[in-house]
């Protein structure tokens, strides 16, 4: 009896294993109990063990004369090996729906490429027609140029190529050869020196806050710099990489008194290696009298005329422009013949303003020492003269 109970437990375990292969629960239960009762009725323990092994391993049970045993194995095998519904009858792994989607994608790509081809062809034809056609004179007749004797297609291609080169040169080169007008002649006043100032991070600093959005902060000491370095010592020029529509109202706000004589914007810079460079040789001024103030070393074409200033980050306690004004005024009042020699000296320091401040301190100490020595000599001479005069009076 204990052996039969153990075999029953084995058969029950096989039922759970058979359920794991998605055989309907009712079918497995009916078939299993039928075969179990048959095996128990026959009193065959070996048959029960074979039934358990066939259920647990998925193998076909041993052949038997009983038709129920053969039917059970066939049912289990048919339930375990189910055909894949995703595979079509003809053996193609792609379903009809996938084929339709692929065909739709292919049609979309095809028409997309066709549309791009038509658009590019149309744009190229319009470019050749607009840029390659000869110029027309006031009388309506075409103007003869160096391409007029060539075939028509070659004419249009070469004129288009020339127009593209002219456009590229217009972007890279300054908008005009002379950025400033010629110096004025007497009786008008022409300052002897030219001061070129960058706007961004030298005079103002852009800042964004939730309350105000984007705004430009005015650097402390701007008014002092303009008043102490303005005419008649310097003609002040704003030369910035900003666009004109951005910089123009800012300069109006900084200089209500008109101390800034000229304004130059991004279109007057030279585009070199991906950067807009200030070409001082186009200023129409003697470079021996030009001082350019900027924080970017690569933004000035003439390093000898560039006096580098530290980039302002918006600190309202900064006093660099006050020191700069004193330094520039000292240079102008000293009537330096070539400012580049002075800039060459101060360019050797990381902070030119600190170096100038130290030189001013040393100069004041030397001046004070000279004044004291002169006073001492004067007192000594006075004492000597008083002794001599008293000696002659006694005699």
CSV table of C-alpha atoms in Angstrom, one decimal:
chain,number,residue,atom,x,y,z
A,1,UNK,CA,0.0,0.0,0.0
A,2,UNK,CA,2.9,2.4,0.8
A,3,UNK,CA,4.3,1.7,-2.6
A,4,UNK,CA,1.1,2.6,-4.3
A,5,UNK,CA,0.9,5.8,-2.3
A,6,UNK,CA,4.4,6.8,-3.4
A,7,UNK,CA,3.7,6.1,-7.0
A,8,UNK,CA,0.5,8.2,-6.7
A,9,UNK,CA,2.5,11.1,-5.4
A,10,UNK,CA,5.0,10.7,-8.3
A,11,UNK,CA,2.1,10.7,-10.7
A,12,UNK,CA,0.6,13.8,-9.1
A,13,UNK,CA,4.0,15.6,-9.4
A,14,UNK,CA,4.0,14.7,-13.1
A,15,UNK,CA,0.6,16.4,-13.5
A,16,UNK,CA,2.1,19.7,-12.3
A,17,UNK,CA,5.0,19.2,-14.7
A,18,UNK,CA,2.7,18.5,-17.6
A,19,UNK,CA,0.7,21.7,-16.8
A,20,UNK,CA,3.9,23.7,-17.3
A,21,UNK,CA,3.8,23.0,-21.0
A,22,UNK,CA,0.4,24.7,-21.4
A,23,UNK,CA,-1.7,21.5,-21.7
A,24,UNK,CA,-5.3,22.2,-20.7
A,25,UNK,CA,-5.8,21.5,-17.0
A,26,UNK,CA,-9.0,19.5,-17.5
A,27,UNK,CA,-7.4,17.2,-20.1
A,28,UNK,CA,-4.3,16.5,-18.1
A,29,UNK,CA,-6.4,15.7,-15.0
A,30,UNK,CA,-8.7,13.3,-16.8
A,31,UNK,CA,-6.0,11.5,-18.7
A,32,UNK,CA,-3.7,11.2,-15.7
A,33,UNK,CA,-6.4,9.9,-13.4
A,34,UNK,CA,-7.6,7.4,-16.1
A,35,UNK,CA,-4.1,6.0,-16.5
A,36,UNK,CA,-3.5,6.0,-12.8
A,37,UNK,CA,-6.7,4.0,-12.1
A,38,UNK,CA,-5.7,1.6,-14.9
A,39,UNK,CA,-2.3,1.1,-13.5
A,40,UNK,CA,-3.6,0.6,-10.0
A,41,UNK,CA,-6.3,-1.8,-11.2
A,42,UNK,CA,-3.6,-3.9,-12.9
A,43,UNK,CA,-1.4,-3.7,-9.8
A,44,UNK,CA,1.6,-2.8,-11.9
A,45,UNK,CA,4.0,-0.6,-10.1
A,46,UNK,CA,6.4,-0.5,-13.0
A,47,UNK,CA,3.7,0.8,-15.2
A,48,UNK,CA,3.0,3.7,-12.7
A,49,UNK,CA,6.7,4.5,-12.6
A,50,UNK,CA,6.9,4.5,-16.4
A,51,UNK,CA,3.9,6.8,-16.5
A,52,UNK,CA,5.6,9.2,-14.1
A,53,UNK,CA,8.8,9.2,-16.1
A,54,UNK,CA,7.0,9.9,-19.3
A,55,UNK,CA,5.2,12.9,-17.8
A,56,UNK,CA,8.3,14.3,-16.0
A,57,UNK,CA,10.7,14.0,-18.9
A,58,UNK,CA,8.4,14.7,-21.8
A,59,UNK,CA,9.3,11.4,-23.5
A,60,UNK,CA,6.8,9.1,-25.1
A,61,UNK,CA,5.7,6.4,-22.7
A,62,UNK,CA,6.6,2.8,-23.4
A,63,UNK,CA,4.4,1.1,-25.9
A,64,UNK,CA,1.6,-0.9,-24.4
A,65,UNK,CA,-1.3,-2.9,-25.6
A,66,UNK,CA,-3.6,-0.4,-24.0
A,67,UNK,CA,-4.9,2.2,-26.5
A,68,UNK,CA,-5.3,4.7,-23.7
A,69,UNK,CA,-1.6,4.9,-23.0
A,70,UNK,CA,-0.8,5.5,-26.7
A,71,UNK,CA,-3.5,8.2,-26.9
A,72,UNK,CA,-2.1,10.0,-23.8
A,73,UNK,CA,1.4,10.2,-25.3
A,74,UNK,CA,0.1,11.5,-28.6
A,75,UNK,CA,-2.0,14.2,-26.8
A,76,UNK,CA,0.9,15.3,-24.6
A,77,UNK,CA,3.2,15.5,-27.6
A,78,UNK,CA,0.7,17.4,-29.7
A,79,UNK,CA,0.1,19.8,-26.8
A,80,UNK,CA,3.8,20.4,-26.2
A,81,UNK,CA,4.8,20.9,-29.8
A,82,UNK,CA,2.5,23.7,-31.0
A,83,UNK,CA,3.0,25.4,-34.4
A,84,UNK,CA,4.3,29.0,-34.3
A,85,UNK,CA,1.4,31.2,-35.3
A,86,UNK,CA,3.9,33.9,-36.5
A,87,UNK,CA,5.2,31.6,-39.2
A,88,UNK,CA,3.2,31.6,-42.4
A,89,UNK,CA,2.1,28.5,-44.3
A,90,UNK,CA,4.7,29.1,-47.0
A,91,UNK,CA,7.6,29.2,-44.5
A,92,UNK,CA,8.3,33.0,-44.8
A,93,UNK,CA,9.0,34.5,-41.3
A,94,UNK,CA,7.5,37.8,-42.2
A,95,UNK,CA,3.8,38.2,-41.9
A,96,UNK,CA,1.6,40.1,-44.3
A,97,UNK,CA,1.4,43.0,-41.9
A,98,UNK,CA,5.2,43.2,-41.7
A,99,UNK,CA,5.4,43.1,-45.4
A,100,UNK,CA,2.9,45.9,-45.8
A,101,UNK,CA,4.8,48.1,-43.2
A,102,UNK,CA,8.1,47.5,-45.0
A,103,UNK,CA,6.5,48.4,-48.3
A,104,UNK,CA,5.1,51.6,-46.8
A,105,UNK,CA,8.5,52.6,-45.4
A,106,UNK,CA,10.2,51.9,-48.7
A,107,UNK,CA,7.6,54.1,-50.5
A,108,UNK,CA,8.0,56.9,-48.0
A,109,UNK,CA,11.8,56.8,-48.4
A,110,UNK,CA,11.5,56.7,-52.1
A,111,UNK,CA,9.2,59.8,-52.3
A,112,UNK,CA,11.4,61.6,-49.7
A,113,UNK,CA,14.5,61.2,-51.8
A,114,UNK,CA,12.6,62.2,-54.9
A,115,UNK,CA,11.3,65.3,-53.1
A,116,UNK,CA,14.8,66.3,-51.9
A,117,UNK,CA,16.2,65.7,-55.4
A,118,UNK,CA,13.6,67.9,-57.0
A,119,UNK,CA,14.1,70.6,-54.3
A,120,UNK,CA,17.9,70.7,-54.7
A,121,UNK,CA,17.6,70.7,-58.5
A,122,UNK,CA,15.2,73.6,-58.3
A,123,UNK,CA,17.3,75.6,-55.9
A,124,UNK,CA,20.4,75.0,-57.9
A,125,UNK,CA,18.7,76.1,-61.1
A,126,UNK,CA,17.4,79.2,-59.5
A,127,UNK,CA,20.9,80.0,-58.1
A,128,UNK,CA,22.4,79.6,-61.5
A,129,UNK,CA,19.7,81.7,-63.1
A,130,UNK,CA,19.9,84.5,-60.6
A,131,UNK,CA,23.7,84.6,-60.0
A,132,UNK,CA,24.9,83.5,-63.4
A,133,UNK,CA,22.9,85.8,-65.6
A,134,UNK,CA,24.8,88.9,-66.9
A,135,UNK,CA,24.1,92.3,-65.4
A,136,UNK,CA,21.7,94.5,-67.3
A,137,UNK,CA,22.5,98.2,-68.0
A,138,UNK,CA,20.1,101.2,-67.7
A,139,UNK,CA,19.1,100.7,-71.3
A,140,UNK,CA,18.0,97.1,-70.7
A,141,UNK,CA,20.9,95.5,-72.6
A,142,UNK,CA,23.3,92.9,-71.0
A,143,UNK,CA,26.6,94.3,-69.9
A,144,UNK,CA,29.6,92.6,-71.5
A,145,UNK,CA,32.0,91.1,-69.0
A,146,UNK,CA,34.9,88.6,-69.1
A,147,UNK,CA,32.6,85.7,-69.4
A,148,UNK,CA,30.5,86.9,-72.3
A,149,UNK,CA,32.6,85.2,-75.0
A,150,UNK,CA,32.2,81.8,-73.4
A,151,UNK,CA,29.5,79.2,-74.0
A,152,UNK,CA,26.2,79.9,-72.2
A,153,UNK,CA,26.4,77.1,-69.6
A,154,UNK,CA,30.0,78.0,-68.8
A,155,UNK,CA,29.1,81.7,-68.5
A,156,UNK,CA,26.4,80.9,-65.9
A,157,UNK,CA,28.6,78.5,-63.9
A,158,UNK,CA,31.6,80.9,-63.8
A,159,UNK,CA,29.4,83.9,-62.8
A,160,UNK,CA,27.8,81.9,-60.1
A,161,UNK,CA,31.2,80.8,-58.8
A,162,UNK,CA,32.4,84.4,-58.8
A,163,UNK,CA,29.3,85.6,-56.9
A,164,UNK,CA,29.8,82.9,-54.2
A,165,UNK,CA,33.4,83.9,-53.8
A,166,UNK,CA,32.4,87.6,-53.5
A,167,UNK,CA,29.9,86.7,-50.9
A,168,UNK,CA,32.4,84.7,-48.9
A,169,UNK,CA,34.9,87.5,-49.1
A,170,UNK,CA,32.3,90.0,-47.9
A,171,UNK,CA,31.7,87.9,-44.8
A,172,UNK,CA,35.3,87.4,-44.0
A,173,UNK,CA,36.6,90.9,-44.8
A,174,UNK,CA,35.7,94.2,-43.1
A,175,UNK,CA,32.8,96.0,-44.7
A,176,UNK,CA,35.1,98.8,-45.9
A,177,UNK,CA,38.8,99.5,-46.3
A,178,UNK,CA,38.8,102.7,-44.1
A,179,UNK,CA,36.9,102.1,-40.9
A,180,UNK,CA,37.4,105.7,-39.6
A,181,UNK,CA,37.3,109.0,-41.6
A,182,UNK,CA,40.5,110.9,-42.3
A,183,UNK,CA,41.8,112.9,-39.3
A,184,UNK,CA,40.4,116.4,-39.2
A,185,UNK,CA,42.6,119.4,-39.9
A,186,UNK,CA,42.9,122.7,-38.0
A,187,UNK,CA,41.0,124.7,-36.8
A,188,UNK,CA,39.2,121.6,-35.8
A,189,UNK,CA,40.6,119.5,-32.9
A,190,UNK,CA,42.1,116.2,-33.7
A,191,UNK,CA,43.2,114.3,-30.5
A,192,UNK,CA,46.7,113.0,-30.8
A,193,UNK,CA,45.9,109.4,-29.6
A,194,UNK,CA,43.1,106.9,-30.4
A,195,UNK,CA,41.6,104.7,-27.7
A,196,UNK,CA,39.8,101.6,-29.0
A,197,UNK,CA,37.5,99.9,-26.4
A,198,UNK,CA,35.7,96.6,-26.5
A,199,UNK,CA,32.1,96.8,-25.2
A,200,UNK,CA,31.3,93.3,-23.8
A,201,UNK,CA,33.0,92.4,-20.5
A,202,UNK,CA,35.1,95.6,-20.6
A,203,UNK,CA,32.4,98.3,-20.2
A,204,UNK,CA,29.3,96.2,-19.7
A,205,UNK,CA,28.5,92.6,-18.7
A,206,UNK,CA,25.4,90.6,-19.8
A,207,UNK,CA,23.5,89.1,-16.9
A,208,UNK,CA,20.2,87.1,-16.6
A,209,UNK,CA,17.9,86.9,-13.6
A,210,UNK,CA,14.3,85.7,-13.1
A,211,UNK,CA,13.2,89.2,-12.2
A,212,UNK,CA,14.7,91.2,-15.1
A,213,UNK,CA,15.7,88.6,-17.7
A,214,UNK,CA,18.7,89.6,-19.8
A,215,UNK,CA,20.3,92.9,-19.1
A,216,UNK,CA,23.7,94.6,-19.3
A,217,UNK,CA,25.3,95.8,-16.2
A,218,UNK,CA,27.4,99.0,-16.3
A,219,UNK,CA,30.9,98.6,-15.0
A,220,UNK,CA,32.0,100.9,-12.2
A,221,UNK,CA,34.3,103.6,-13.5
A,222,UNK,CA,32.9,103.9,-17.0
A,223,UNK,CA,32.1,107.6,-16.6
A,224,UNK,CA,35.5,108.3,-15.0
A,225,UNK,CA,37.3,106.6,-17.9
A,226,UNK,CA,35.3,108.5,-20.6
A,227,UNK,CA,35.7,111.9,-19.0
A,228,UNK,CA,39.4,111.6,-18.2
A,229,UNK,CA,40.4,110.0,-21.5
A,230,UNK,CA,38.0,111.8,-23.8
A,231,UNK,CA,38.9,114.6,-26.2
A,232,UNK,CA,41.3,116.4,-26.4
A,233,UNK,CA,43.6,113.6,-25.2
A,234,UNK,CA,42.0,110.6,-27.0
A,235,UNK,CA,39.4,110.0,-29.7
A,236,UNK,CA,37.4,107.1,-28.2
A,237,UNK,CA,36.2,104.4,-30.5
A,238,UNK,CA,34.0,101.4,-29.6
A,239,UNK,CA,35.1,98.4,-31.6
A,240,UNK,CA,33.1,95.4,-30.6
A,241,UNK,CA,32.2,91.9,-31.9
A,242,UNK,CA,28.5,92.6,-31.1
A,243,UNK,CA,25.9,93.3,-33.7
A,244,UNK,CA,24.9,96.9,-34.3
A,245,UNK,CA,21.3,96.5,-33.2
A,246,UNK,CA,22.5,95.1,-29.9
A,247,UNK,CA,25.4,97.5,-29.1
A,248,UNK,CA,23.9,100.8,-30.4
A,249,UNK,CA,21.3,101.4,-27.6
A,250,UNK,CA,23.8,100.3,-25.0
A,251,UNK,CA,26.4,102.8,-26.1
A,252,UNK,CA,23.7,105.5,-26.2
A,253,UNK,CA,23.0,104.7,-22.5
A,254,UNK,CA,26.7,104.7,-21.5
A,255,UNK,CA,27.6,107.9,-23.3
A,256,UNK,CA,24.8,110.5,-23.1
A,257,UNK,CA,27.5,113.3,-23.5
A,258,UNK,CA,28.8,112.1,-26.9
A,259,UNK,CA,32.4,111.5,-25.7
A,260,UNK,CA,32.6,108.3,-27.9
A,261,UNK,CA,33.2,109.6,-31.4
A,262,UNK,CA,33.0,106.4,-33.5
A,263,UNK,CA,31.3,103.0,-33.2
A,264,UNK,CA,32.4,99.9,-35.1
A,265,UNK,CA,30.5,96.6,-35.0
A,266,UNK,CA,30.8,93.0,-36.1
A,267,UNK,CA,30.6,93.8,-39.8
A,268,UNK,CA,33.8,95.7,-39.6
A,269,UNK,CA,35.8,92.8,-38.1
A,270,UNK,CA,37.9,90.3,-40.1
A,271,UNK,CA,36.7,86.6,-39.9
A,272,UNK,CA,39.9,84.5,-39.4
A,273,UNK,CA,39.9,80.8,-38.3
A,274,UNK,CA,36.4,80.9,-36.9
A,275,UNK,CA,36.9,84.1,-34.9
A,276,UNK,CA,36.1,87.8,-35.5
A,277,UNK,CA,39.3,89.8,-35.2
A,278,UNK,CA,39.6,93.6,-34.9
A,279,UNK,CA,41.9,94.7,-37.7
A,280,UNK,CA,43.5,97.9,-36.4
A,281,UNK,CA,45.3,98.5,-39.7
A,282,UNK,CA,42.0,99.4,-41.2
A,283,UNK,CA,41.3,102.2,-38.7
A,284,UNK,CA,43.0,104.8,-40.9
A,285,UNK,CA,45.1,105.9,-38.0
A,286,UNK,CA,48.8,105.8,-37.1
A,287,UNK,CA,49.3,102.7,-35.1
A,288,UNK,CA,52.0,104.5,-33.0
A,289,UNK,CA,49.2,106.4,-31.5
A,290,UNK,CA,46.5,103.7,-31.1
A,291,UNK,CA,45.8,101.8,-27.8
A,292,UNK,CA,43.3,98.9,-27.9
A,293,UNK,CA,41.7,97.7,-24.7
A,294,UNK,CA,40.4,94.2,-24.7
A,295,UNK,CA,40.3,91.0,-22.5
A,296,UNK,CA,40.7,88.6,-25.4
A,297,UNK,CA,44.2,88.3,-26.8
A,298,UNK,CA,43.1,86.6,-30.0
A,299,UNK,CA,40.6,89.3,-30.8
A,300,UNK,CA,43.1,92.0,-31.9
A,301,UNK,CA,45.2,91.8,-35.1
A,302,UNK,CA,48.1,94.0,-33.7
A,303,UNK,CA,49.4,92.6,-30.4
A,304,UNK,CA,51.7,95.5,-29.8
A,305,UNK,CA,48.7,97.9,-29.7
A,306,UNK,CA,46.7,95.6,-27.4
A,307,UNK,CA,46.6,96.4,-23.7
A,308,UNK,CA,45.0,93.3,-22.1
A,309,UNK,CA,42.5,94.0,-19.3
A,310,UNK,CA,41.1,91.3,-17.0
A,311,UNK,CA,37.6,90.2,-18.1
A,312,UNK,CA,34.9,91.7,-15.9
A,313,UNK,CA,32.5,89.2,-14.4
A,314,UNK,CA,29.9,91.7,-13.0
A,315,UNK,CA,31.6,92.5,-9.7
A,316,UNK,CA,30.3,95.9,-8.7
A,317,UNK,CA,33.3,96.5,-6.4
A,318,UNK,CA,35.7,96.5,-9.3
A,319,UNK,CA,37.8,99.7,-9.8
A,320,UNK,CA,39.9,98.6,-12.8
A,321,UNK,CA,38.5,101.3,-15.1
A,322,UNK,CA,39.5,104.1,-12.7
A,323,UNK,CA,43.1,102.8,-12.6
A,324,UNK,CA,43.0,102.4,-16.4
A,325,UNK,CA,41.9,106.0,-16.8
A,326,UNK,CA,44.7,107.2,-14.7
A,327,UNK,CA,47.2,105.1,-16.7
A,328,UNK,CA,46.0,106.3,-20.1
A,329,UNK,CA,45.9,109.9,-19.0
A,330,UNK,CA,49.5,109.6,-17.8
A,331,UNK,CA,50.6,108.2,-21.1
A,332,UNK,CA,48.8,111.0,-23.1
A,333,UNK,CA,50.1,113.7,-20.8
A,334,UNK,CA,53.6,112.3,-21.1
A,335,UNK,CA,53.4,112.9,-24.9
A,336,UNK,CA,54.7,109.4,-25.7
A,337,UNK,CA,55.9,109.3,-29.3
A,338,UNK,CA,55.1,105.5,-29.7
A,339,UNK,CA,52.6,103.9,-27.4
A,340,UNK,CA,53.6,100.5,-28.5
A,341,UNK,CA,56.8,100.7,-26.5
A,342,UNK,CA,54.9,101.4,-23.3
A,343,UNK,CA,52.5,98.5,-24.1
A,344,UNK,CA,55.4,96.2,-24.8
A,345,UNK,CA,56.7,96.9,-21.3
A,346,UNK,CA,53.4,96.4,-19.5
A,347,UNK,CA,52.5,93.3,-21.6
A,348,UNK,CA,55.2,91.4,-19.7
A,349,UNK,CA,53.1,91.6,-16.6
A,350,UNK,CA,50.0,89.4,-15.9
A,351,UNK,CA,48.2,92.4,-14.5
A,352,UNK,CA,49.3,95.6,-16.3
A,353,UNK,CA,47.2,97.8,-14.0
A,354,UNK,CA,48.9,96.4,-10.9
A,355,UNK,CA,52.3,97.0,-12.4
A,356,UNK,CA,51.3,100.6,-13.3
A,357,UNK,CA,50.1,101.1,-9.7
A,358,UNK,CA,53.3,99.8,-8.3
A,359,UNK,CA,55.3,102.0,-10.7
A,360,UNK,CA,53.2,105.0,-9.6
A,361,UNK,CA,54.0,104.2,-6.0
A,362,UNK,CA,57.7,104.0,-6.6
A,363,UNK,CA,57.6,107.2,-8.7
A,364,UNK,CA,55.8,109.0,-5.8
A,365,UNK,CA,58.3,107.8,-3.3
A,366,UNK,CA,61.2,109.0,-5.6
A,367,UNK,CA,59.5,112.3,-6.1
A,368,UNK,CA,59.0,112.7,-2.3
A,369,UNK,CA,62.6,111.7,-1.7
A,370,UNK,CA,63.8,114.3,-4.3
A,371,UNK,CA,61.6,116.9,-2.7
A,372,UNK,CA,62.9,116.2,0.7
A,373,UNK,CA,66.5,116.3,-0.5
A,374,UNK,CA,65.8,119.7,-2.2
A,375,UNK,CA,64.3,121.0,0.9
A,376,UNK,CA,67.3,119.8,3.0
A,377,UNK,CA,69.7,121.4,0.6
A,378,UNK,CA,67.6,124.6,0.7
A,379,UNK,CA,67.7,124.6,4.5
A,380,UNK,CA,71.4,124.0,4.5
A,381,UNK,CA,72.0,126.8,2.1
A,382,UNK,CA,69.8,129.1,4.1
A,383,UNK,CA,71.7,128.2,7.3
A,384,UNK,CA,75.0,128.7,5.7
A,385,UNK,CA,74.1,132.1,4.3
A,386,UNK,CA,72.7,133.2,7.7
A,387,UNK,CA,76.0,132.3,9.4
A,388,UNK,CA,78.1,134.1,6.8
A,389,UNK,CA,75.9,137.2,7.0
A,390,UNK,CA,76.1,137.3,10.8
A,391,UNK,CA,79.9,136.9,10.6
A,392,UNK,CA,80.3,139.9,8.3
A,393,UNK,CA,78.0,142.0,10.5
A,394,UNK,CA,80.2,141.4,13.5
A,395,UNK,CA,83.3,142.5,11.7
